Every structure is written in structure tokens, then in C-alpha cells.
mmCIF file with all atom_site columns, C-alpha atoms in Angstrom:
data_model
loop_
_atom_site.group_PDB
_atom_site.id
_atom_site.type_symbol
_atom_site.label_atom_id
_atom_site.label_alt_id
_atom_site.label_comp_id
_atom_site.label_asym_id
_atom_site.label_entity_id
_atom_site.label_seq_id
_atom_site.pdbx_PDB_ins_code
_atom_site.Cartn_x
_atom_site.Cartn_y
_atom_site.Cartn_z
_atom_site.occupancy
_atom_site.B_iso_or_equiv
_atom_site.pdbx_formal_charge
_atom_site.auth_seq_id
_atom_site.auth_comp_id
_atom_site.auth_asym_id
_atom_site.auth_atom_id
_atom_site.pdbx_PDB_model_num
ATOM 1   C CA . MET K 1 1   ? 59.464 -69.767 16.075 1.00 0.00 ? 1   MET K CA 1
ATOM 2   C CA . VAL K 1 2   ? 59.148 -65.983 16.306 1.00 0.00 ? 2   VAL K CA 1
ATOM 3   C CA . GLY K 1 3   ? 55.936 -66.117 14.268 1.00 0.00 ? 3   GLY K CA 1
ATOM 4   C CA . PHE K 1 4   ? 54.275 -68.490 16.731 1.00 0.00 ? 4   PHE K CA 1
ATOM 5   C CA . SER K 1 5   ? 55.153 -66.388 19.780 1.00 0.00 ? 5   SER K CA 1
ATOM 6   C CA . CYS K 1 6   ? 53.788 -63.248 18.089 1.00 0.00 ? 6   CYS K CA 1
ATOM 7   C CA . LEU K 1 7   ? 50.628 -65.174 17.228 1.00 0.00 ? 7   LEU K CA 1
ATOM 8   C CA . GLY K 1 8   ? 50.270 -66.156 20.891 1.00 0.00 ? 8   GLY K CA 1
ATOM 9   C CA . ILE K 1 9   ? 50.593 -62.539 21.998 1.00 0.00 ? 9   ILE K CA 1
ATOM 10  C CA . VAL K 1 10  ? 47.974 -61.416 19.473 1.00 0.00 ? 10  VAL K CA 1
ATOM 11  C CA . ALA K 1 11  ? 45.612 -64.176 20.643 1.00 0.00 ? 11  ALA K CA 1
ATOM 12  C CA . LEU K 1 12  ? 46.126 -63.130 24.261 1.00 0.00 ? 12  LEU K CA 1
ATOM 13  C CA . ILE K 1 13  ? 45.280 -59.511 23.436 1.00 0.00 ? 13  ILE K CA 1
ATOM 14  C CA . ILE K 1 14  ? 42.109 -60.619 21.637 1.00 0.00 ? 14  ILE K CA 1
ATOM 15  C CA . VAL K 1 15  ? 41.016 -62.772 24.598 1.00 0.00 ? 15  VAL K CA 1
ATOM 16  C CA . ILE K 1 16  ? 41.644 -59.940 27.068 1.00 0.00 ? 16  ILE K CA 1
ATOM 17  C CA . GLY K 1 17  ? 39.672 -57.552 24.856 1.00 0.00 ? 17  GLY K CA 1
ATOM 18  C CA . ALA K 1 18  ? 36.762 -59.988 24.626 1.00 0.00 ? 18  ALA K CA 1
ATOM 19  C CA . ILE K 1 19  ? 36.675 -60.432 28.398 1.00 0.00 ? 19  ILE K CA 1
ATOM 20  C CA . GLY K 1 20  ? 36.793 -56.662 28.896 1.00 0.00 ? 20  GLY K CA 1
ATOM 21  C CA . ALA K 1 21  ? 33.942 -56.160 26.452 1.00 0.00 ? 21  ALA K CA 1
ATOM 22  C CA . ALA K 1 22  ? 31.854 -58.825 28.183 1.00 0.00 ? 22  ALA K CA 1
ATOM 23  C CA . LEU K 1 23  ? 32.404 -57.272 31.605 1.00 0.00 ? 23  LEU K CA 1
ATOM 24  C CA . THR K 1 24  ? 31.629 -53.683 30.605 1.00 0.00 ? 24  THR K CA 1
ATOM 25  C CA . GLY K 1 25  ? 28.641 -54.437 28.392 1.00 0.00 ? 25  GLY K CA 1
ATOM 26  C CA . SER K 1 26  ? 27.598 -52.314 25.478 1.00 0.00 ? 26  SER K CA 1
ATOM 27  C CA . SER K 1 27  ? 27.533 -48.547 25.758 1.00 0.00 ? 27  SER K CA 1
ATOM 28  C CA . ASP K 1 28  ? 25.611 -47.712 22.605 1.00 0.00 ? 28  ASP K CA 1
ATOM 29  C CA . THR K 1 29  ? 24.518 -44.091 22.952 1.00 0.00 ? 29  THR K CA 1
ATOM 30  C CA . ALA K 1 30  ? 22.019 -44.284 20.093 1.00 0.00 ? 30  ALA K CA 1
ATOM 31  C CA . ASP K 1 31  ? 19.733 -46.630 22.056 1.00 0.00 ? 31  ASP K CA 1
ATOM 32  C CA . THR K 1 32  ? 16.604 -44.709 22.993 1.00 0.00 ? 32  THR K CA 1
ATOM 33  C CA . SER K 1 33  ? 14.656 -47.590 24.539 1.00 0.00 ? 33  SER K CA 1
ATOM 34  C CA . ASN K 1 34  ? 15.695 -46.609 28.059 1.00 0.00 ? 34  ASN K CA 1
ATOM 35  C CA . LYS K 1 35  ? 14.409 -43.030 27.827 1.00 0.00 ? 35  LYS K CA 1
ATOM 36  C CA . PRO K 1 36  ? 11.442 -42.333 30.093 1.00 0.00 ? 36  PRO K CA 1
ATOM 37  C CA . ALA K 1 37  ? 8.120  -41.621 28.456 1.00 0.00 ? 37  ALA K CA 1
ATOM 38  C CA . PRO K 1 38  ? 6.924  -38.022 28.636 1.00 0.00 ? 38  PRO K CA 1
ATOM 39  C CA . ALA K 1 39  ? 4.626  -37.306 31.557 1.00 0.00 ? 39  ALA K CA 1
ATOM 40  C CA . PRO K 1 40  ? 0.942  -37.259 30.573 1.00 0.00 ? 40  PRO K CA 1
ATOM 41  C CA . SER K 1 41  ? -0.751 -33.904 30.778 1.00 0.00 ? 41  SER K CA 1
ATOM 42  C CA . ALA K 1 42  ? -3.359 -33.344 33.470 1.00 0.00 ? 42  ALA K CA 1
ATOM 43  C CA . SER K 1 43  ? -6.139 -32.845 30.907 1.00 0.00 ? 43  SER K CA 1
ATOM 44  C CA . SER K 1 44  ? -5.474 -36.029 28.930 1.00 0.00 ? 44  SER K CA 1
ATOM 45  C CA . ALA K 1 45  ? -6.257 -38.577 31.651 1.00 0.00 ? 45  ALA K CA 1
ATOM 46  C CA . PRO K 1 46  ? -8.481 -38.551 34.710 1.00 0.00 ? 46  PRO K CA 1
ATOM 47  C CA . ALA K 1 47  ? -6.751 -38.651 38.053 1.00 0.00 ? 47  ALA K CA 1
ATOM 48  C CA . GLU K 1 48  ? -6.141 -42.210 39.108 1.00 0.00 ? 48  GLU K CA 1
ATOM 49  C CA . LYS K 1 49  ? -5.849 -43.596 42.551 1.00 0.00 ? 49  LYS K CA 1
ATOM 50  C CA . PRO K 1 50  ? -2.203 -44.342 43.314 1.00 0.00 ? 50  PRO K CA 1
ATOM 51  C CA . SER K 1 51  ? -1.562 -48.040 43.540 1.00 0.00 ? 51  SER K CA 1
ATOM 52  C CA . PRO K 1 52  ? -0.546 -49.312 46.931 1.00 0.00 ? 52  PRO K CA 1
ATOM 53  C CA . GLU K 1 53  ? 3.206  -49.685 46.993 1.00 0.00 ? 53  GLU K CA 1
ATOM 54  C CA . LYS K 1 54  ? 4.784  -52.877 48.173 1.00 0.00 ? 54  LYS K CA 1
ATOM 55  C CA . PRO K 1 55  ? 7.324  -52.405 50.912 1.00 0.00 ? 55  PRO K CA 1
ATOM 56  C CA . PRO K 1 56  ? 10.872 -52.871 49.677 1.00 0.00 ? 56  PRO K CA 1
ATOM 57  C CA . ALA K 1 57  ? 12.231 -56.360 50.103 1.00 0.00 ? 57  ALA K CA 1
ATOM 58  C CA . GLU K 1 58  ? 14.025 -56.642 53.396 1.00 0.00 ? 58  GLU K CA 1
ATOM 59  C CA . LYS K 1 59  ? 17.695 -57.403 53.261 1.00 0.00 ? 59  LYS K CA 1
ATOM 60  C CA . PRO K 1 60  ? 18.715 -60.440 55.265 1.00 0.00 ? 60  PRO K CA 1
ATOM 61  C CA . LYS K 1 61  ? 19.913 -59.458 58.700 1.00 0.00 ? 61  LYS K CA 1
ATOM 62  C CA . GLY K 1 62  ? 23.247 -60.442 60.161 1.00 0.00 ? 62  GLY K CA 1
ATOM 63  C CA . SER K 1 63  ? 26.569 -61.209 58.592 1.00 0.00 ? 63  SER K CA 1
ATOM 64  C CA . GLN K 1 64  ? 26.967 -63.576 55.668 1.00 0.00 ? 64  GLN K CA 1
ATOM 65  C CA . ALA K 1 65  ? 28.306 -66.164 58.125 1.00 0.00 ? 65  ALA K CA 1
ATOM 66  C CA . ASP K 1 66  ? 25.174 -65.800 60.270 1.00 0.00 ? 66  ASP K CA 1
ATOM 67  C CA . GLN K 1 67  ? 22.936 -66.141 57.206 1.00 0.00 ? 67  GLN K CA 1
ATOM 68  C CA . PHE K 1 68  ? 24.863 -69.236 56.080 1.00 0.00 ? 68  PHE K CA 1
ATOM 69  C CA . LYS K 1 69  ? 24.653 -70.798 59.549 1.00 0.00 ? 69  LYS K CA 1
ATOM 70  C CA . ALA K 1 70  ? 20.903 -70.128 59.663 1.00 0.00 ? 70  ALA K CA 1
ATOM 71  C CA . PHE K 1 71  ? 20.452 -71.811 56.278 1.00 0.00 ? 71  PHE K CA 1
ATOM 72  C CA . VAL K 1 72  ? 22.418 -74.879 57.395 1.00 0.00 ? 72  VAL K CA 1
ATOM 73  C CA . ALA K 1 73  ? 20.506 -75.028 60.690 1.00 0.00 ? 73  ALA K CA 1
ATOM 74  C CA . LYS K 1 74  ? 17.268 -75.156 58.711 1.00 0.00 ? 74  LYS K CA 1
ATOM 75  C CA . ASN K 1 75  ? 18.289 -77.319 55.720 1.00 0.00 ? 75  ASN K CA 1
ATOM 76  C CA . GLY K 1 76  ? 21.494 -79.161 56.604 1.00 0.00 ? 76  GLY K CA 1
ATOM 77  C CA . THR K 1 77  ? 22.214 -82.721 57.644 1.00 0.00 ? 77  THR K CA 1
ATOM 78  C CA . ALA K 1 78  ? 23.559 -83.538 61.100 1.00 0.00 ? 78  ALA K CA 1
ATOM 79  C CA . ALA K 1 79  ? 27.139 -83.633 59.748 1.00 0.00 ? 79  ALA K CA 1
ATOM 80  C CA . GLU K 1 80  ? 26.690 -80.270 57.984 1.00 0.00 ? 80  GLU K CA 1
ATOM 81  C CA . LYS K 1 81  ? 25.243 -78.731 61.138 1.00 0.00 ? 81  LYS K CA 1
ATOM 82  C CA . LYS K 1 82  ? 28.254 -79.975 63.099 1.00 0.00 ? 82  LYS K CA 1
ATOM 83  C CA . ALA K 1 83  ? 30.697 -78.604 60.486 1.00 0.00 ? 83  ALA K CA 1
ATOM 84  C CA . VAL K 1 84  ? 29.036 -75.172 60.270 1.00 0.00 ? 84  VAL K CA 1
ATOM 85  C CA . LYS K 1 85  ? 29.738 -74.599 63.973 1.00 0.00 ? 85  LYS K CA 1
ATOM 86  C CA . HIS K 1 86  ? 33.388 -74.120 62.936 1.00 0.00 ? 86  HIS K CA 1
ATOM 87  C CA . VAL K 1 87  ? 32.640 -71.338 60.418 1.00 0.00 ? 87  VAL K CA 1
ATOM 88  C CA . THR K 1 88  ? 34.115 -68.020 61.533 1.00 0.00 ? 88  THR K CA 1
ATOM 89  C CA . ARG K 1 89  ? 33.509 -65.844 58.464 1.00 0.00 ? 89  ARG K CA 1
ATOM 90  C CA . VAL K 1 90  ? 31.907 -65.973 54.997 1.00 0.00 ? 90  VAL K CA 1
ATOM 91  C CA . GLN K 1 91  ? 32.907 -63.505 52.277 1.00 0.00 ? 91  GLN K CA 1
ATOM 92  C CA . GLY K 1 92  ? 31.738 -62.913 48.715 1.00 0.00 ? 92  GLY K CA 1
ATOM 93  C CA . ALA K 1 93  ? 28.296 -64.466 49.046 1.00 0.00 ? 93  ALA K CA 1
ATOM 94  C CA . GLY K 1 94  ? 26.442 -61.157 48.938 1.00 0.00 ? 94  GLY K CA 1
ATOM 95  C CA . GLU K 1 95  ? 26.373 -59.985 45.343 1.00 0.00 ? 95  GLU K CA 1
ATOM 96  C CA . GLN K 1 96  ? 26.774 -62.166 42.291 1.00 0.00 ? 96  GLN K CA 1
ATOM 97  C CA . ASN K 1 97  ? 27.237 -61.373 38.619 1.00 0.00 ? 97  ASN K CA 1
ATOM 98  C CA . ASN K 1 98  ? 27.187 -64.971 37.255 1.00 0.00 ? 98  ASN K CA 1
ATOM 99  C CA . LEU K 1 99  ? 30.420 -64.336 35.329 1.00 0.00 ? 99  LEU K CA 1
ATOM 100 C CA . LEU K 1 100 ? 33.006 -65.175 37.941 1.00 0.00 ? 100 LEU K CA 1
ATOM 101 C CA . ASP K 1 101 ? 31.519 -65.448 41.404 1.00 0.00 ? 101 ASP K CA 1
ATOM 102 C CA . THR K 1 102 ? 33.894 -66.352 44.211 1.00 0.00 ? 102 THR K CA 1
ATOM 103 C CA . ALA K 1 103 ? 33.111 -66.903 47.852 1.00 0.00 ? 103 ALA K CA 1
ATOM 104 C CA . GLU K 1 104 ? 35.239 -67.807 50.836 1.00 0.00 ? 104 GLU K CA 1
ATOM 105 C CA . ILE K 1 105 ? 34.338 -69.716 53.978 1.00 0.00 ? 105 ILE K CA 1
ATOM 106 C CA . HIS K 1 106 ? 36.806 -69.301 56.839 1.00 0.00 ? 106 HIS K CA 1
ATOM 107 C CA . THR K 1 107 ? 36.839 -71.851 59.656 1.00 0.00 ? 107 THR K CA 1
ATOM 108 C CA . ASP K 1 108 ? 38.670 -72.573 62.890 1.00 0.00 ? 108 ASP K CA 1
ATOM 109 C CA . TYR K 1 109 ? 39.815 -75.969 61.586 1.00 0.00 ? 109 TYR K CA 1
ATOM 110 C CA . THR K 1 110 ? 43.529 -76.773 61.248 1.00 0.00 ? 110 THR K CA 1
ATOM 111 C CA . GLY K 1 111 ? 45.533 -79.026 58.960 1.00 0.00 ? 111 GLY K CA 1
ATOM 112 C CA . GLY K 1 112 ? 44.963 -77.711 55.455 1.00 0.00 ? 112 GLY K CA 1
ATOM 113 C CA . LEU K 1 113 ? 43.911 -79.710 52.411 1.00 0.00 ? 113 LEU K CA 1
ATOM 114 C CA . LEU K 1 114 ? 45.415 -83.016 53.538 1.00 0.00 ? 114 LEU K CA 1
ATOM 115 C CA . GLY K 1 115 ? 44.566 -82.560 57.212 1.00 0.00 ? 115 GLY K CA 1
ATOM 116 C CA . PRO K 1 116 ? 41.869 -84.328 59.203 1.00 0.00 ? 116 PRO K CA 1
ATOM 117 C CA . HIS K 1 117 ? 39.152 -81.781 58.372 1.00 0.00 ? 117 HIS K CA 1
ATOM 118 C CA . GLY K 1 118 ? 39.231 -81.933 54.569 1.00 0.00 ? 118 GLY K CA 1
ATOM 119 C CA . GLY K 1 119 ? 35.947 -83.843 54.553 1.00 0.00 ? 119 GLY K CA 1
ATOM 120 C CA . ASP K 1 120 ? 34.304 -81.204 56.709 1.00 0.00 ? 120 ASP K CA 1
ATOM 121 C CA . GLY K 1 121 ? 35.524 -78.566 54.263 1.00 0.00 ? 121 GLY K CA 1
ATOM 122 C CA . LYS K 1 122 ? 33.872 -80.459 51.396 1.00 0.00 ? 122 LYS K CA 1
ATOM 123 C CA . LEU K 1 123 ? 30.636 -80.641 53.387 1.00 0.00 ? 123 LEU K CA 1
ATOM 124 C CA . LEU K 1 124 ? 30.705 -76.875 53.866 1.00 0.00 ? 124 LEU K CA 1
ATOM 125 C CA . ALA K 1 125 ? 31.392 -76.284 50.159 1.00 0.00 ? 125 ALA K CA 1
ATOM 126 C CA . SER K 1 126 ? 28.532 -78.612 49.251 1.00 0.00 ? 126 SER K CA 1
ATOM 127 C CA . ILE K 1 127 ? 25.940 -76.989 51.504 1.00 0.00 ? 127 ILE K CA 1
ATOM 128 C CA . PHE K 1 128 ? 27.129 -73.560 50.325 1.00 0.00 ? 128 PHE K CA 1
ATOM 129 C CA . ALA K 1 129 ? 26.218 -74.645 46.775 1.00 0.00 ? 129 ALA K CA 1
ATOM 130 C CA . GLU K 1 130 ? 22.709 -75.391 48.012 1.00 0.00 ? 130 GLU K CA 1
ATOM 131 C CA . TRP K 1 131 ? 22.514 -71.980 49.708 1.00 0.00 ? 131 TRP K CA 1
ATOM 132 C CA . LYS K 1 132 ? 23.765 -69.914 46.768 1.00 0.00 ? 132 LYS K CA 1
ATOM 133 C CA . ALA K 1 133 ? 23.518 -70.660 43.068 1.00 0.00 ? 133 ALA K CA 1
ATOM 134 C CA . SER K 1 134 ? 25.636 -69.237 40.270 1.00 0.00 ? 134 SER K CA 1
ATOM 135 C CA . LYS K 1 135 ? 26.367 -70.112 36.670 1.00 0.00 ? 135 LYS K CA 1
ATOM 136 C CA . ASN K 1 136 ? 30.086 -69.878 37.323 1.00 0.00 ? 136 ASN K CA 1
ATOM 137 C CA . GLY K 1 137 ? 30.785 -69.774 41.057 1.00 0.00 ? 137 GLY K CA 1
ATOM 138 C CA . LEU K 1 138 ? 33.695 -71.107 43.087 1.00 0.00 ? 138 LEU K CA 1
ATOM 139 C CA . VAL K 1 139 ? 33.619 -71.414 46.874 1.00 0.00 ? 139 VAL K CA 1
ATOM 140 C CA . THR K 1 140 ? 36.840 -72.004 48.786 1.00 0.00 ? 140 THR K CA 1
ATOM 141 C CA . VAL K 1 141 ? 36.957 -73.201 52.385 1.00 0.00 ? 141 VAL K CA 1
ATOM 142 C CA . TYR K 1 142 ? 39.972 -72.112 54.456 1.00 0.00 ? 142 TYR K CA 1
ATOM 143 C CA . ASP K 1 143 ? 41.365 -73.327 57.774 1.00 0.00 ? 143 ASP K CA 1
ATOM 144 C CA . SER K 1 144 ? 42.415 -71.050 60.632 1.00 0.00 ? 144 SER K CA 1
ATOM 145 C CA . ALA K 1 145 ? 45.901 -70.537 59.149 1.00 0.00 ? 145 ALA K CA 1
ATOM 146 C CA . GLY K 1 146 ? 44.477 -69.462 55.774 1.00 0.00 ? 146 GLY K CA 1
ATOM 147 C CA . GLU K 1 147 ? 45.296 -72.746 54.032 1.00 0.00 ? 147 GLU K CA 1
ATOM 148 C CA . ILE K 1 148 ? 42.763 -74.272 51.655 1.00 0.00 ? 148 ILE K CA 1
ATOM 149 C CA . LEU K 1 149 ? 40.660 -77.044 53.179 1.00 0.00 ? 149 LEU K CA 1
ATOM 150 C CA . ALA K 1 150 ? 38.404 -77.617 50.177 1.00 0.00 ? 150 ALA K CA 1
ATOM 151 C CA . ASN K 1 151 ? 36.723 -75.911 47.269 1.00 0.00 ? 151 ASN K CA 1
ATOM 152 C CA . GLY K 1 152 ? 33.719 -76.520 45.089 1.00 0.00 ? 152 GLY K CA 1
ATOM 153 C CA . ASN K 1 153 ? 31.516 -75.049 42.398 1.00 0.00 ? 153 ASN K CA 1
ATOM 154 C CA . TYR K 1 154 ? 28.243 -73.345 43.169 1.00 0.00 ? 154 TYR K CA 1
#
């Protein structure tokens, strides 16, 4: 019995180490592929016209909740548009790493998972999955008391 519990602890340490390695990436200092190339000398190449620079991509304006509501207003069904009127806040939809993305939608609904608005919570989770995409995302919809209404993958 003691041997099996020690084996479990060793396996847990290995799994934690693997997750840590995956999250931090490799830090090989011998890699020289990221070093910038030396600047060309003035005599080696004729002066070139600088290429016109593209303006930086504009960040979406407004809060994540406002962006989500705008997406639903444009792409949602009538039921989704009705449900999104109850959204008070959206968190975690900004940056994604595709390892473990989590987002939260807070609403003014009441009743929790088994309450009368569970279906509306599922609608919100579903349209969120159309708005954002991730390899491994989980969106959770909460009611006004902080209880889970619904969740879904995105």
C-alpha cells in the first residue's frame, strides 16, 4: 500500500513539472535564430525609399461586455439578443493563450443553475463561443448573486 501512494506522489510531481515546462516554454540560451542581423553599411546598398507603414491595428473600443453585446446585436438570434440585455460584465475574453482560457459572463438574472434563466445562460455561453474561439476555453455564466447559471466550451 505504501508503494502505491509513493508512486502516486511521484506521478503528481511529474505531471506538475510537465505543466510548468509547457507554460514557461523553452529558455535555450544557445539559440541564435532570434538575434537581429547586423545593420548594412551605407556603402553596400543604395538608399531605399522607406516603405509606407501600416497604421497599428486599432484595439476594440469599449469594455468586453460592450464588445460582446455589439457582436450579439450584429450576429445573434432574437433570443440571444434578448438574453444579452441582461449581461452586466464580461471578464477574461481579452487575451487568450489557448492552453487554459477562461471567461466569465455576469448577468442580472437570479435563480442559479436550476432557476428559470438556465436556458438564457446556455444561450449566452453558446453565442460567446461564436464570438471567441480557443482550443481549450471555458466560459461560465453567473447570475446576480454569483451563482453559476451555465457554462460551455469555446
